[in-house]
Amino acid sequence: MAKVRPILTAAIALIAVDPAAAAQLAASAPPPGTADSGYREQGPGQIARFPGNGTGAFQTRRYRDLFAEQLGTRPGEAEAKVEAAFQQFFHGDGQEERVYFETGANANGPLAYITDWANNDARTEGMSYGMMIAVQLGHKREFDALWNWSKTYMLITDPKNPSVGYFAWSMATDGSPRSTGAAPDGEEYYAMALLFAARRWPGGHGIYDYQAQADTILRGMRHHPVLTGTSPFRIHPGDAPFVEPDAPWPSLNNRAGAADAAKAGTPWPPYHPSHRPRTVTVGPMVDEPHAMVRFVAETNVDGTDASYHLPAFYELWARWGPVEDRAFWARAADASRNLFSVVTGPRTGLAPDRSHFDGSTMLTRDGKPDPFGYDSWRTVGNWSVDYAWWGKDARERILSDRVQAFLVGQGLDRFADRYTLDGEPLSTRHSPGMLAAAAVGGFAATPGANSKAFLRALWDMKLPTGEQRYFDGMLYLMSMLHCSGQFRIIDRPAP
């Protein structure tokens, strides 16, 4: 009961001060006596609509510095912390600190990748995060080098690959493939970073005509043709066909996994890839009837990932993206807000890694409800940035209060990094990246002890180093940008 009480207290306090938020959330909550898994939004007609510009930073052009508001930090302090973090992650010691590495040049200029050090690969997730950080801070060289590497190595150009036009989500740092299909979260951040770059640095040509490049990605996400092919596939014509090796690629995480399996007496690797040809059909990255991003573009893989839902970005695409798709992205923003309200745990606010499009529970391979996992860390930030930029959906305040209250109840310095949606821990690791992402919840959360505690923990956090510095570090740096008011809607050239 001690763990439940802070959550109930926060919810009751919010109902008292924000009856509109309570009414919105009540409309999407399970009816009394109904199991949570049995009540879900049934169709697009029931989704609340939020037209107009809202009351957030897009309309007011004011960006909150949560550190100054709640911790009393002085002007310039947050900027200095962010600059120190950028220098470490992009230009620090190559063995222990940085994740950004330049690797020669081609006709388009310098090439660089961001690596998941512990997995020894480069991912569209991290490449696009790096581009977003670079454009926010005005570092054009790093932005262009990451985009050049992405276009050179990750863009699928072989017409026999049904994912042609998308970016392969994982590549070795030498540019050889680890995958031949795409993950939509990378495409989404690429598109948004490029749209910001088009406004900060207009007038580019070729691959640096940022608006044209963003429009190509956005059109592909919605209008990619439905293509079928038989594996093995290539990234580029003339490449050797990609065949996944029988043994996992050498990496720190795979070595640790093998050691854990040996200790537990379980098989390693946990599965063996099939080298038999398989037929794959790939289509758009969005599900048109639900106006939602898919987990993957392969048509036989159902469902969505709440952490891929970025309504703050969709609102901008509804204004800046291809004209023919603007109404769709406005609808997608509303659909995402609704998904957040129905897919999260009613007591914890935790979101699953995957769900069905109607928000109902998706089961894992072992038949258990899909849990709050590594992808899920980002979801509280997604709805909270939406609240900060657009200020349209009062339900997002209740959701942030739930997450922060639950995690404070678990112990701010020791909460686990994976949970069931009901709040049962599934790991023993406490991850700085998850704490950083949860601190961004302060934009939507009720200002108070919980929000302040997260901001203090983020402010005092040591910069992630060592083998797990990639995901923790990228989330730390983006969260610092957000919470200090430096992660902004860029809509004009730099002065």
Tab-separated table of C-alpha atoms in Angstrom:
chain	number	residue	atom	x	y	z
A	1	MET	CA	0.000	0.000	0.000
A	2	ALA	CA	2.908	2.378	0.643
A	3	LYS	CA	3.821	2.287	-3.026
A	4	VAL	CA	0.255	2.968	-4.154
A	5	ARG	CA	-0.386	5.937	-1.883
A	6	PRO	CA	1.773	8.552	-3.682
A	7	ILE	CA	0.043	7.722	-6.970
A	8	LEU	CA	-3.415	8.088	-5.494
A	9	THR	CA	-2.437	11.307	-3.747
A	10	ALA	CA	-1.093	12.834	-6.947
A	11	ALA	CA	-4.192	11.881	-8.921
A	12	ILE	CA	-6.571	13.283	-6.294
A	13	ALA	CA	-4.609	16.532	-6.113
A	14	LEU	CA	-4.692	16.924	-9.877
A	15	ILE	CA	-8.436	16.326	-10.071
A	16	ALA	CA	-8.874	19.135	-7.591
A	17	VAL	CA	-6.860	21.668	-9.598
A	18	ASP	CA	-7.557	20.530	-13.172
A	19	PRO	CA	-11.061	19.128	-13.627
A	20	ALA	CA	-10.752	19.276	-17.435
A	21	ALA	CA	-7.789	16.909	-17.342
A	22	ALA	CA	-9.621	14.557	-15.037
A	23	ALA	CA	-12.674	14.535	-17.288
A	24	GLN	CA	-10.588	13.781	-20.382
A	25	LEU	CA	-8.761	10.944	-18.721
A	26	ALA	CA	-11.959	9.540	-17.234
A	27	ALA	CA	-13.425	9.331	-20.722
A	28	SER	CA	-10.624	6.984	-21.762
A	29	ALA	CA	-10.382	4.966	-18.537
A	30	PRO	CA	-11.977	1.554	-17.964
A	31	PRO	CA	-15.584	1.731	-16.766
A	32	PRO	CA	-16.043	0.720	-13.109
A	33	GLY	CA	-15.777	-3.013	-12.675
A	34	THR	CA	-14.209	-3.524	-16.109
A	35	ALA	CA	-10.750	-5.099	-16.454
A	36	ASP	CA	-8.279	-2.693	-18.024
A	37	SER	CA	-7.397	-5.097	-20.822
A	38	GLY	CA	-11.060	-5.374	-21.838
A	39	TYR	CA	-11.823	-1.709	-22.551
A	40	ARG	CA	-10.100	0.046	-25.403
A	41	GLU	CA	-10.771	2.777	-27.886
A	42	GLN	CA	-12.762	1.147	-30.661
A	43	GLY	CA	-12.341	3.409	-33.646
A	44	PRO	CA	-11.127	6.728	-35.028
A	45	GLY	CA	-14.531	8.320	-34.435
A	46	GLN	CA	-14.019	8.208	-30.655
A	47	ILE	CA	-10.653	9.982	-30.665
A	48	ALA	CA	-10.664	13.511	-29.251
A	49	ARG	CA	-9.715	16.128	-31.843
A	50	PHE	CA	-7.419	19.046	-31.057
A	51	PRO	CA	-7.404	21.527	-33.971
A	52	GLY	CA	-5.598	24.844	-33.981
A	53	ASN	CA	-2.238	25.894	-32.574
A	54	GLY	CA	-2.869	25.129	-28.901
A	55	THR	CA	-1.372	27.092	-26.020
A	56	GLY	CA	2.198	25.765	-26.003
A	57	ALA	CA	5.525	27.033	-27.296
A	58	PHE	CA	4.510	26.913	-30.963
A	59	GLN	CA	1.927	29.593	-30.217
A	60	THR	CA	3.705	31.561	-27.491
A	61	ARG	CA	7.321	31.157	-28.714
A	62	ARG	CA	8.298	30.731	-25.069
A	63	TYR	CA	10.271	27.670	-23.987
A	64	ARG	CA	10.321	26.782	-20.314
A	65	ASP	CA	13.629	26.242	-18.543
A	66	LEU	CA	12.531	23.711	-15.920
A	67	PHE	CA	15.880	23.866	-14.151
A	68	ALA	CA	15.555	27.616	-13.611
A	69	GLU	CA	11.873	27.328	-12.663
A	70	GLN	CA	12.152	24.536	-10.140
A	71	LEU	CA	15.810	24.381	-9.111
A	72	GLY	CA	16.702	28.063	-9.324
A	73	THR	CA	19.684	27.579	-11.625
A	74	ARG	CA	21.408	30.698	-12.948
A	75	PRO	CA	21.448	31.879	-16.585
A	76	GLY	CA	24.129	30.088	-18.583
A	77	GLU	CA	24.545	27.127	-16.224
A	78	ALA	CA	22.395	24.736	-18.244
A	79	GLU	CA	23.976	25.852	-21.516
A	80	ALA	CA	27.416	25.062	-20.092
A	81	LYS	CA	26.300	21.593	-19.013
A	82	VAL	CA	24.838	20.873	-22.441
A	83	GLU	CA	27.975	22.063	-24.224
A	84	ALA	CA	30.173	19.890	-21.999
A	85	ALA	CA	27.988	16.879	-22.761
A	86	PHE	CA	28.064	17.558	-26.500
A	87	GLN	CA	31.848	17.816	-26.471
A	88	GLN	CA	32.177	14.568	-24.532
A	89	PHE	CA	29.760	12.487	-26.619
A	90	PHE	CA	30.861	13.901	-29.966
A	91	HIS	CA	34.544	14.734	-29.455
A	92	GLY	CA	35.693	13.105	-26.209
A	93	ASP	CA	37.895	10.088	-25.587
A	94	GLY	CA	37.180	7.435	-28.203
A	95	GLN	CA	37.381	4.495	-25.833
A	96	GLU	CA	35.297	5.665	-22.891
A	97	GLU	CA	33.367	8.822	-23.784
A	98	ARG	CA	32.373	9.522	-27.344
A	99	VAL	CA	29.836	7.856	-29.590
A	100	TYR	CA	30.424	10.042	-32.684
A	101	PHE	CA	33.214	8.969	-35.027
A	102	GLU	CA	34.261	10.540	-38.315
A	103	THR	CA	35.425	8.068	-40.916
A	104	GLY	CA	36.806	9.724	-44.016
A	105	ALA	CA	34.873	11.537	-46.721
A	106	ASN	CA	33.269	11.092	-50.109
A	107	ALA	CA	32.108	13.471	-52.846
A	108	ASN	CA	29.449	14.876	-50.491
A	109	GLY	CA	31.916	15.676	-47.729
A	110	PRO	CA	32.806	14.177	-44.325
A	111	LEU	CA	31.245	10.911	-43.151
A	112	ALA	CA	30.451	10.073	-39.518
A	113	TYR	CA	28.446	7.573	-37.536
A	114	ILE	CA	27.115	7.299	-33.995
A	115	THR	CA	27.670	3.858	-32.535
A	116	ASP	CA	25.890	1.800	-29.960
A	117	TRP	CA	29.203	0.939	-28.335
A	118	ALA	CA	27.938	-2.059	-26.366
A	119	ASN	CA	26.401	-3.650	-29.476
A	120	ASN	CA	29.118	-2.572	-31.911
A	121	ASP	CA	26.747	-1.158	-34.536
A	122	ALA	CA	25.244	2.075	-35.855
A	123	ARG	CA	21.472	2.463	-35.756
A	124	THR	CA	19.069	4.829	-37.488
A	125	GLU	CA	17.762	5.663	-34.017
A	126	GLY	CA	21.152	6.971	-32.877
A	127	MET	CA	22.109	8.532	-36.223
A	128	SER	CA	18.898	10.554	-36.285
A	129	TYR	CA	19.222	11.478	-32.598
A	130	GLY	CA	22.717	12.742	-33.329
A	131	MET	CA	21.402	14.843	-36.202
A	132	MET	CA	18.663	16.281	-33.996
A	133	ILE	CA	21.181	17.215	-31.301
A	134	ALA	CA	23.469	18.789	-33.907
A	135	VAL	CA	20.755	20.909	-35.510
A	136	GLN	CA	19.446	22.064	-32.137
A	137	LEU	CA	22.931	23.218	-31.146
A	138	GLY	CA	23.892	24.581	-34.575
A	139	HIS	CA	26.672	22.099	-35.412
A	140	LYS	CA	26.338	21.819	-39.189
A	141	ARG	CA	29.482	19.774	-39.853
A	142	GLU	CA	28.402	16.969	-37.520
A	143	PHE	CA	24.844	17.093	-38.860
A	144	ASP	CA	25.955	16.800	-42.476
A	145	ALA	CA	28.505	14.069	-41.755
A	146	LEU	CA	25.884	11.905	-40.030
A	147	TRP	CA	23.382	12.465	-42.824
A	148	ASN	CA	26.017	11.673	-45.456
A	149	TRP	CA	26.884	8.362	-43.729
A	150	SER	CA	23.184	7.529	-43.445
A	151	LYS	CA	22.567	8.169	-47.134
A	152	THR	CA	25.757	6.416	-48.218
A	153	TYR	CA	25.479	3.222	-46.199
A	154	MET	CA	22.018	2.877	-44.649
A	155	LEU	CA	19.650	3.946	-47.440
A	156	ILE	CA	18.282	0.837	-49.161
A	157	THR	CA	18.601	1.270	-52.937
A	158	ASP	CA	18.378	-2.298	-54.242
A	159	PRO	CA	15.008	-2.517	-56.071
A	160	LYS	CA	14.755	-6.223	-55.256
A	161	ASN	CA	14.634	-5.424	-51.542
A	162	PRO	CA	10.983	-4.661	-50.651
A	163	SER	CA	12.224	-2.081	-48.117
A	164	VAL	CA	13.797	-0.021	-50.920
A	165	GLY	CA	13.702	3.687	-50.086
A	166	TYR	CA	13.859	3.106	-46.343
A	167	PHE	CA	16.983	3.082	-44.158
A	168	ALA	CA	18.354	-0.193	-42.768
A	169	TRP	CA	17.971	0.156	-39.020
A	170	SER	CA	21.283	-1.463	-37.989
A	171	MET	CA	24.660	-1.445	-39.735
A	172	ALA	CA	28.159	-2.393	-38.701
A	173	THR	CA	30.409	0.621	-38.290
A	174	ASP	CA	32.310	-0.341	-41.455
A	175	GLY	CA	29.108	0.159	-43.449
A	176	SER	CA	28.240	-3.520	-43.855
A	177	PRO	CA	24.691	-4.592	-42.979
A	178	ARG	CA	23.354	-5.997	-39.740
A	179	SER	CA	19.802	-5.748	-41.088
A	180	THR	CA	18.057	-5.163	-44.404
A	181	GLY	CA	14.823	-3.641	-43.085
A	182	ALA	CA	13.814	-0.411	-41.392
A	183	ALA	CA	12.575	0.830	-38.006
A	184	PRO	CA	10.178	3.812	-38.155
A	185	ASP	CA	11.582	5.690	-35.163
A	186	GLY	CA	14.749	6.409	-37.132
A	187	GLU	CA	12.810	7.657	-40.148
A	188	GLU	CA	10.728	9.946	-37.931
A	189	TYR	CA	13.709	11.638	-36.306
A	190	TYR	CA	15.514	11.918	-39.645
A	191	ALA	CA	12.524	13.744	-41.117
A	192	MET	CA	12.118	16.144	-38.195
A	193	ALA	CA	15.838	16.909	-37.949
A	194	LEU	CA	15.974	17.614	-41.693
A	195	LEU	CA	12.960	19.953	-41.511
A	196	PHE	CA	14.649	21.896	-38.732
A	197	ALA	CA	17.885	21.985	-40.741
A	198	ALA	CA	15.996	23.353	-43.760
A	199	ARG	CA	15.016	26.341	-41.642
A	200	ARG	CA	18.283	26.806	-39.763
A	201	TRP	CA	20.517	26.357	-42.825
A	202	PRO	CA	18.432	27.049	-45.962
A	203	GLY	CA	19.735	26.967	-49.527
A	204	GLY	CA	21.426	23.548	-49.606
A	205	HIS	CA	21.733	21.345	-52.685
A	206	GLY	CA	21.773	17.625	-53.409
A	207	ILE	CA	21.597	15.559	-50.264
A	208	TYR	CA	21.808	18.821	-48.306
A	209	ASP	CA	18.567	20.175	-49.755
A	210	TYR	CA	17.092	19.329	-46.395
A	211	GLN	CA	13.452	20.142	-47.173
A	212	ALA	CA	13.446	17.900	-50.251
A	213	GLN	CA	15.131	15.103	-48.320
A	214	ALA	CA	12.579	15.360	-45.493
A	215	ASP	CA	9.678	15.384	-47.955
A	216	THR	CA	11.019	12.214	-49.571
A	217	ILE	CA	11.113	10.440	-46.208
A	218	LEU	CA	7.639	11.626	-45.205
A	219	ARG	CA	6.115	10.631	-48.532
A	220	GLY	CA	7.745	7.230	-48.269
A	221	MET	CA	6.465	6.665	-44.758
A	222	ARG	CA	2.872	7.028	-45.934
A	223	HIS	CA	2.994	6.076	-49.618
A	224	HIS	CA	5.664	3.383	-49.899
A	225	PRO	CA	4.369	0.839	-52.410
A	226	VAL	CA	3.480	-2.618	-51.158
A	227	LEU	CA	6.367	-4.742	-52.400
A	228	THR	CA	7.107	-8.437	-51.976
A	229	GLY	CA	10.493	-10.095	-52.242
A	230	THR	CA	12.291	-13.265	-51.259
A	231	SER	CA	15.333	-13.186	-49.005
A	232	PRO	CA	18.264	-12.896	-48.797
A	233	PHE	CA	18.239	-9.162	-49.517
A	234	ARG	CA	20.839	-6.511	-50.286
A	235	ILE	CA	21.153	-2.893	-49.209
A	236	HIS	CA	22.596	-1.726	-52.538
A	237	PRO	CA	22.664	-3.376	-55.958
A	238	GLY	CA	25.916	-5.271	-56.306
A	239	ASP	CA	26.250	-5.983	-52.586
A	240	ALA	CA	26.609	-9.557	-51.440
A	241	PRO	CA	23.282	-10.941	-50.183
A	242	PHE	CA	22.930	-10.403	-46.455
A	243	VAL	CA	22.798	-13.589	-44.400
A	244	GLU	CA	22.675	-13.345	-40.622
A	245	PRO	CA	25.546	-15.317	-39.053
A	246	ASP	CA	24.865	-18.366	-36.899
A	247	ALA	CA	26.820	-16.872	-33.976
A	248	PRO	CA	25.932	-13.405	-32.662
A	249	TRP	CA	28.205	-10.603	-33.779
A	250	PRO	CA	31.078	-9.877	-31.379
A	251	SER	CA	30.045	-7.190	-28.919
A	252	LEU	CA	30.178	-6.386	-25.232
A	253	ASN	CA	26.487	-7.114	-24.789
A	254	ASN	CA	26.667	-10.449	-26.599
A	255	ARG	CA	29.649	-11.539	-24.515
A	256	ALA	CA	27.732	-10.611	-21.370
A	257	GLY	CA	24.706	-12.520	-22.638
A	258	ALA	CA	26.783	-15.612	-23.276
A	259	ALA	CA	28.287	-15.415	-19.791
A	260	ASP	CA	24.856	-15.033	-18.172
A	261	ALA	CA	23.515	-17.990	-20.156
A	262	ALA	CA	26.447	-20.159	-19.123
A	263	LYS	CA	25.910	-19.255	-15.474
A	264	ALA	CA	22.189	-20.025	-15.707
A	265	GLY	CA	22.666	-23.173	-17.778
A	266	THR	CA	20.448	-21.863	-20.592
A	267	PRO	CA	21.126	-22.071	-24.331
A	268	TRP	CA	23.225	-19.453	-26.094
A	269	PRO	CA	22.408	-17.916	-28.444
A	270	PRO	CA	18.730	-17.902	-27.451
A	271	TYR	CA	17.707	-18.500	-31.064
A	272	HIS	CA	19.382	-19.541	-34.306
A	273	PRO	CA	18.595	-17.694	-37.520
A	274	SER	CA	16.968	-19.616	-40.328
A	275	HIS	CA	18.838	-19.327	-43.584
A	276	ARG	CA	15.932	-20.613	-45.638
A	277	PRO	CA	14.549	-18.041	-48.088
A	278	ARG	CA	11.432	-16.295	-46.814
A	279	THR	CA	8.906	-14.104	-48.548
A	280	VAL	CA	8.583	-10.606	-47.134
A	281	THR	CA	5.996	-7.953	-47.976
A	282	VAL	CA	6.735	-4.352	-47.040
A	283	GLY	CA	4.408	-1.371	-47.263
A	284	PRO	CA	4.005	2.056	-45.639
A	285	MET	CA	5.304	2.751	-42.137
A	286	VAL	CA	1.870	3.938	-41.043
A	287	ASP	CA	-1.411	2.160	-40.566
A	288	GLU	CA	-3.851	4.269	-42.542
A	289	PRO	CA	-7.164	3.379	-40.798
A	290	HIS	CA	-5.751	4.130	-37.331
A	291	ALA	CA	-3.419	6.967	-38.465
A	292	MET	CA	-0.621	5.388	-36.437
A	293	VAL	CA	2.997	4.551	-37.015
A	294	ARG	CA	3.619	0.821	-37.320
A	295	PHE	CA	6.164	-1.152	-35.317
A	296	VAL	CA	7.775	-2.163	-38.625
A	297	ALA	CA	6.726	-1.771	-42.248
A	298	GLU	CA	6.475	-5.530	-42.852
A	299	THR	CA	2.782	-6.146	-43.419
A	300	ASN	CA	2.652	-9.453	-41.542
A	301	VAL	CA	3.886	-7.831	-38.300
A	302	ASP	CA	0.978	-6.308	-36.421
A	303	GLY	CA	0.817	-3.400	-34.063
A	304	THR	CA	2.595	-0.274	-32.960
A	305	ASP	CA	5.144	0.944	-30.407
A	306	ALA	CA	3.961	3.830	-28.220
A	307	SER	CA	7.506	5.198	-27.994
A	308	TYR	CA	7.436	5.766	-31.773
A	309	HIS	CA	4.465	8.126	-31.410
A	310	LEU	CA	5.603	11.748	-31.707
A	311	PRO	CA	2.556	14.040	-31.820
A	312	ALA	CA	4.732	17.121	-31.269
A	313	PHE	CA	6.461	16.322	-34.569
A	314	TYR	CA	3.275	15.316	-36.382
A	315	GLU	CA	1.774	18.747	-35.708
A	316	LEU	CA	4.735	20.315	-37.507
A	317	TRP	CA	4.469	17.861	-40.398
A	318	ALA	CA	0.819	18.886	-40.673
A	319	ARG	CA	2.131	22.401	-41.374
A	320	TRP	CA	5.504	21.874	-43.086
A	321	GLY	CA	5.321	18.453	-44.727
A	322	PRO	CA	4.003	17.464	-48.167
A	323	VAL	CA	0.694	19.266	-48.690
A	324	GLU	CA	-1.202	16.118	-49.642
A	325	ASP	CA	-0.349	14.462	-46.305
A	326	ARG	CA	-0.913	17.323	-43.885
A	327	ALA	CA	-4.426	16.325	-42.858
A	328	PHE	CA	-3.190	12.792	-42.181
A	329	TRP	CA	-0.460	13.977	-39.813
A	330	ALA	CA	-2.911	16.197	-37.931
A	331	ARG	CA	-5.104	13.133	-37.460
A	332	ALA	CA	-2.056	11.077	-36.416
A	333	ALA	CA	-1.233	13.580	-33.653
A	334	ASP	CA	-4.684	13.118	-32.155
A	335	ALA	CA	-4.525	9.335	-32.563
A	336	SER	CA	-1.216	9.249	-30.685
A	337	ARG	CA	-2.563	11.311	-27.823
A	338	ASN	CA	-5.437	8.903	-27.515
A	339	LEU	CA	-3.141	5.872	-27.633
A	340	PHE	CA	-1.102	7.232	-24.722
A	341	SER	CA	-4.261	7.473	-22.628
A	342	VAL	CA	-5.434	3.921	-23.305
A	343	VAL	CA	-2.209	1.917	-23.540
A	344	THR	CA	-0.511	2.997	-20.306
A	345	GLY	CA	-0.904	1.242	-16.974
A	346	PRO	CA	-3.790	2.920	-15.106
A	347	ARG	CA	-1.810	3.095	-11.870
A	348	THR	CA	1.756	3.456	-13.119
A	349	GLY	CA	1.498	5.397	-16.380
A	350	LEU	CA	4.018	2.938	-17.861
A	351	ALA	CA	3.667	2.177	-21.573
A	352	PRO	CA	4.399	-1.175	-23.224
A	353	ASP	CA	7.025	-1.605	-25.900
A	354	ARG	CA	4.305	-2.824	-28.269
A	355	SER	CA	0.522	-2.933	-28.472
A	356	HIS	CA	-2.227	-3.475	-31.003
A	357	PHE	CA	-3.450	-0.394	-32.850
A	358	ASP	CA	-6.562	-0.171	-30.678
A	359	GLY	CA	-4.372	-0.097	-27.572
A	360	SER	CA	-5.220	-3.629	-26.501
A	361	THR	CA	-2.568	-5.872	-25.004
A	362	MET	CA	-0.041	-7.577	-27.239
A	363	LEU	CA	1.494	-10.800	-25.973
A	364	THR	CA	5.183	-11.631	-26.125
A	365	ARG	CA	6.579	-14.924	-27.460
A	366	ASP	CA	6.151	-16.493	-24.035
A	367	GLY	CA	2.476	-15.491	-23.867
A	368	LYS	CA	2.873	-12.671	-21.343
A	369	PRO	CA	1.613	-9.084	-21.789
A	370	ASP	CA	4.199	-6.921	-23.511
A	371	PRO	CA	6.009	-5.009	-20.735
A	372	PHE	CA	7.518	-1.590	-20.210
A	373	GLY	CA	10.973	-2.026	-21.769
A	374	TYR	CA	13.894	-0.088	-23.194
A	375	ASP	CA	11.933	1.537	-26.024
A	376	SER	CA	9.253	2.529	-23.533
A	377	TRP	CA	11.550	4.865	-21.608
A	378	ARG	CA	10.956	7.480	-24.297
A	379	THR	CA	7.162	7.553	-24.182
A	380	VAL	CA	6.731	9.910	-21.216
A	381	GLY	CA	8.996	12.390	-22.993
A	382	ASN	CA	6.994	12.095	-26.203
A	383	TRP	CA	3.712	13.153	-24.646
A	384	SER	CA	5.357	15.732	-22.374
A	385	VAL	CA	7.123	17.510	-25.241
A	386	ASP	CA	3.775	17.490	-27.047
A	387	TYR	CA	2.290	19.178	-23.997
A	388	ALA	CA	5.110	21.743	-23.909
A	389	TRP	CA	4.999	22.616	-27.618
A	390	TRP	CA	1.259	22.418	-28.239
A	391	GLY	CA	-0.563	22.370	-24.888
A	392	LYS	CA	-3.622	20.691	-26.346
A	393	ASP	CA	-4.360	17.545	-24.333
A	394	ALA	CA	-4.785	17.899	-20.561
A	395	ARG	CA	-4.684	14.107	-20.153
A	396	GLU	CA	-0.913	14.282	-20.648
A	397	ARG	CA	-0.544	15.988	-17.267
A	398	ILE	CA	-2.195	13.115	-15.435
A	399	LEU	CA	-0.044	10.579	-17.297
A	400	SER	CA	3.193	12.357	-16.360
A	401	ASP	CA	2.077	12.646	-12.740
A	402	ARG	CA	1.387	8.908	-12.686
A	403	VAL	CA	4.792	7.925	-14.076
A	404	GLN	CA	6.775	10.250	-11.865
A	405	ALA	CA	4.833	9.320	-8.723
A	406	PHE	CA	5.240	5.610	-9.418
A	407	LEU	CA	8.985	5.850	-9.998
A	408	VAL	CA	9.530	8.073	-6.965
A	409	GLY	CA	7.680	5.451	-4.950
A	410	GLN	CA	10.084	2.812	-6.285
A	411	GLY	CA	13.087	4.901	-5.260
A	412	LEU	CA	14.543	7.584	-7.493
A	413	ASP	CA	18.045	6.179	-7.204
A	414	ARG	CA	17.125	2.536	-7.717
A	415	PHE	CA	13.968	2.010	-9.785
A	416	ALA	CA	14.326	-0.781	-12.343
A	417	ASP	CA	14.593	-0.171	-16.067
A	418	ARG	CA	11.907	-2.727	-17.046
A	419	TYR	CA	8.486	-3.369	-15.470
A	420	THR	CA	5.147	-4.967	-16.075
A	421	LEU	CA	2.547	-2.276	-16.674
A	422	ASP	CA	1.202	-3.008	-13.183
A	423	GLY	CA	4.578	-2.085	-11.726
A	424	GLU	CA	6.325	-5.398	-11.036
A	425	PRO	CA	10.072	-5.018	-11.726
A	426	LEU	CA	11.563	-7.187	-14.468
A	427	SER	CA	15.204	-6.191	-13.977
A	428	THR	CA	17.614	-5.009	-11.322
A	429	ARG	CA	19.444	-2.413	-13.421
A	430	HIS	CA	18.867	1.283	-12.724
A	431	SER	CA	19.465	3.221	-15.942
A	432	PRO	CA	20.419	6.893	-16.167
A	433	GLY	CA	18.830	7.145	-19.618
A	434	MET	CA	15.460	6.122	-18.228
A	435	LEU	CA	15.751	8.648	-15.402
A	436	ALA	CA	16.662	11.364	-17.899
A	437	ALA	CA	13.672	10.573	-20.110
A	438	ALA	CA	11.325	10.560	-17.116
A	439	ALA	CA	12.611	13.986	-16.059
A	440	VAL	CA	11.245	15.416	-19.335
A	441	GLY	CA	7.861	14.455	-17.914
A	442	GLY	CA	8.181	17.650	-15.881
A	443	PHE	CA	6.844	19.636	-18.837
A	444	ALA	CA	3.439	18.030	-18.401
A	445	ALA	CA	3.583	17.016	-14.725
A	446	THR	CA	2.175	19.139	-11.936
A	447	PRO	CA	5.070	21.231	-10.559
A	448	GLY	CA	5.928	19.865	-7.157
A	449	ALA	CA	8.122	17.511	-5.208
A	450	ASN	CA	8.166	14.680	-7.760
A	451	SER	CA	8.964	16.847	-10.756
A	452	LYS	CA	11.623	18.709	-8.802
A	453	ALA	CA	13.216	15.457	-7.616
A	454	PHE	CA	13.612	14.220	-11.200
A	455	LEU	CA	15.060	17.530	-12.359
A	456	ARG	CA	17.533	17.537	-9.480
A	457	ALA	CA	18.592	13.977	-10.260
A	458	LEU	CA	19.087	14.853	-13.938
A	459	TRP	CA	20.996	18.024	-13.080
A	460	ASP	CA	23.319	16.160	-10.706
A	461	MET	CA	23.792	13.129	-12.975
A	462	LYS	CA	27.315	12.272	-14.053
A	463	LEU	CA	27.723	12.059	-17.796
A	464	PRO	CA	27.304	8.435	-18.905
A	465	THR	CA	30.605	6.832	-19.878
A	466	GLY	CA	31.851	3.355	-20.656
A	467	GLU	CA	30.238	0.546	-22.546
A	468	GLN	CA	26.570	1.565	-22.054
A	469	ARG	CA	27.044	5.239	-22.855
A	470	TYR	CA	25.160	5.222	-26.179
A	471	PHE	CA	21.459	5.057	-25.293
A	472	ASP	CA	21.926	6.504	-21.821
A	473	GLY	CA	24.058	9.304	-23.268
A	474	MET	CA	21.780	10.236	-26.145
A	475	LEU	CA	18.752	10.357	-23.849
A	476	TYR	CA	20.716	12.345	-21.270
A	477	LEU	CA	21.784	14.969	-23.792
A	478	MET	CA	18.356	15.326	-25.417
A	479	SER	CA	16.685	15.473	-21.991
A	480	MET	CA	19.071	18.210	-20.885
A	481	LEU	CA	18.233	20.151	-24.040
A	482	HIS	CA	14.519	19.742	-23.401
A	483	CYS	CA	14.502	20.539	-19.696
A	484	SER	CA	16.674	23.622	-20.131
A	485	GLY	CA	14.450	25.038	-22.878
A	486	GLN	CA	17.092	24.588	-25.587
A	487	PHE	CA	15.254	21.927	-27.639
A	488	ARG	CA	13.087	24.177	-29.782
A	489	ILE	CA	10.906	24.374	-32.876
A	490	ILE	CA	13.368	25.798	-35.395
A	491	ASP	CA	11.348	27.768	-37.924
A	492	ARG	CA	13.744	30.413	-39.208
A	493	PRO	CA	17.371	30.746	-40.316
A	494	ALA	CA	20.045	31.108	-37.667
A	495	PRO	CA	20.925	34.760	-36.956
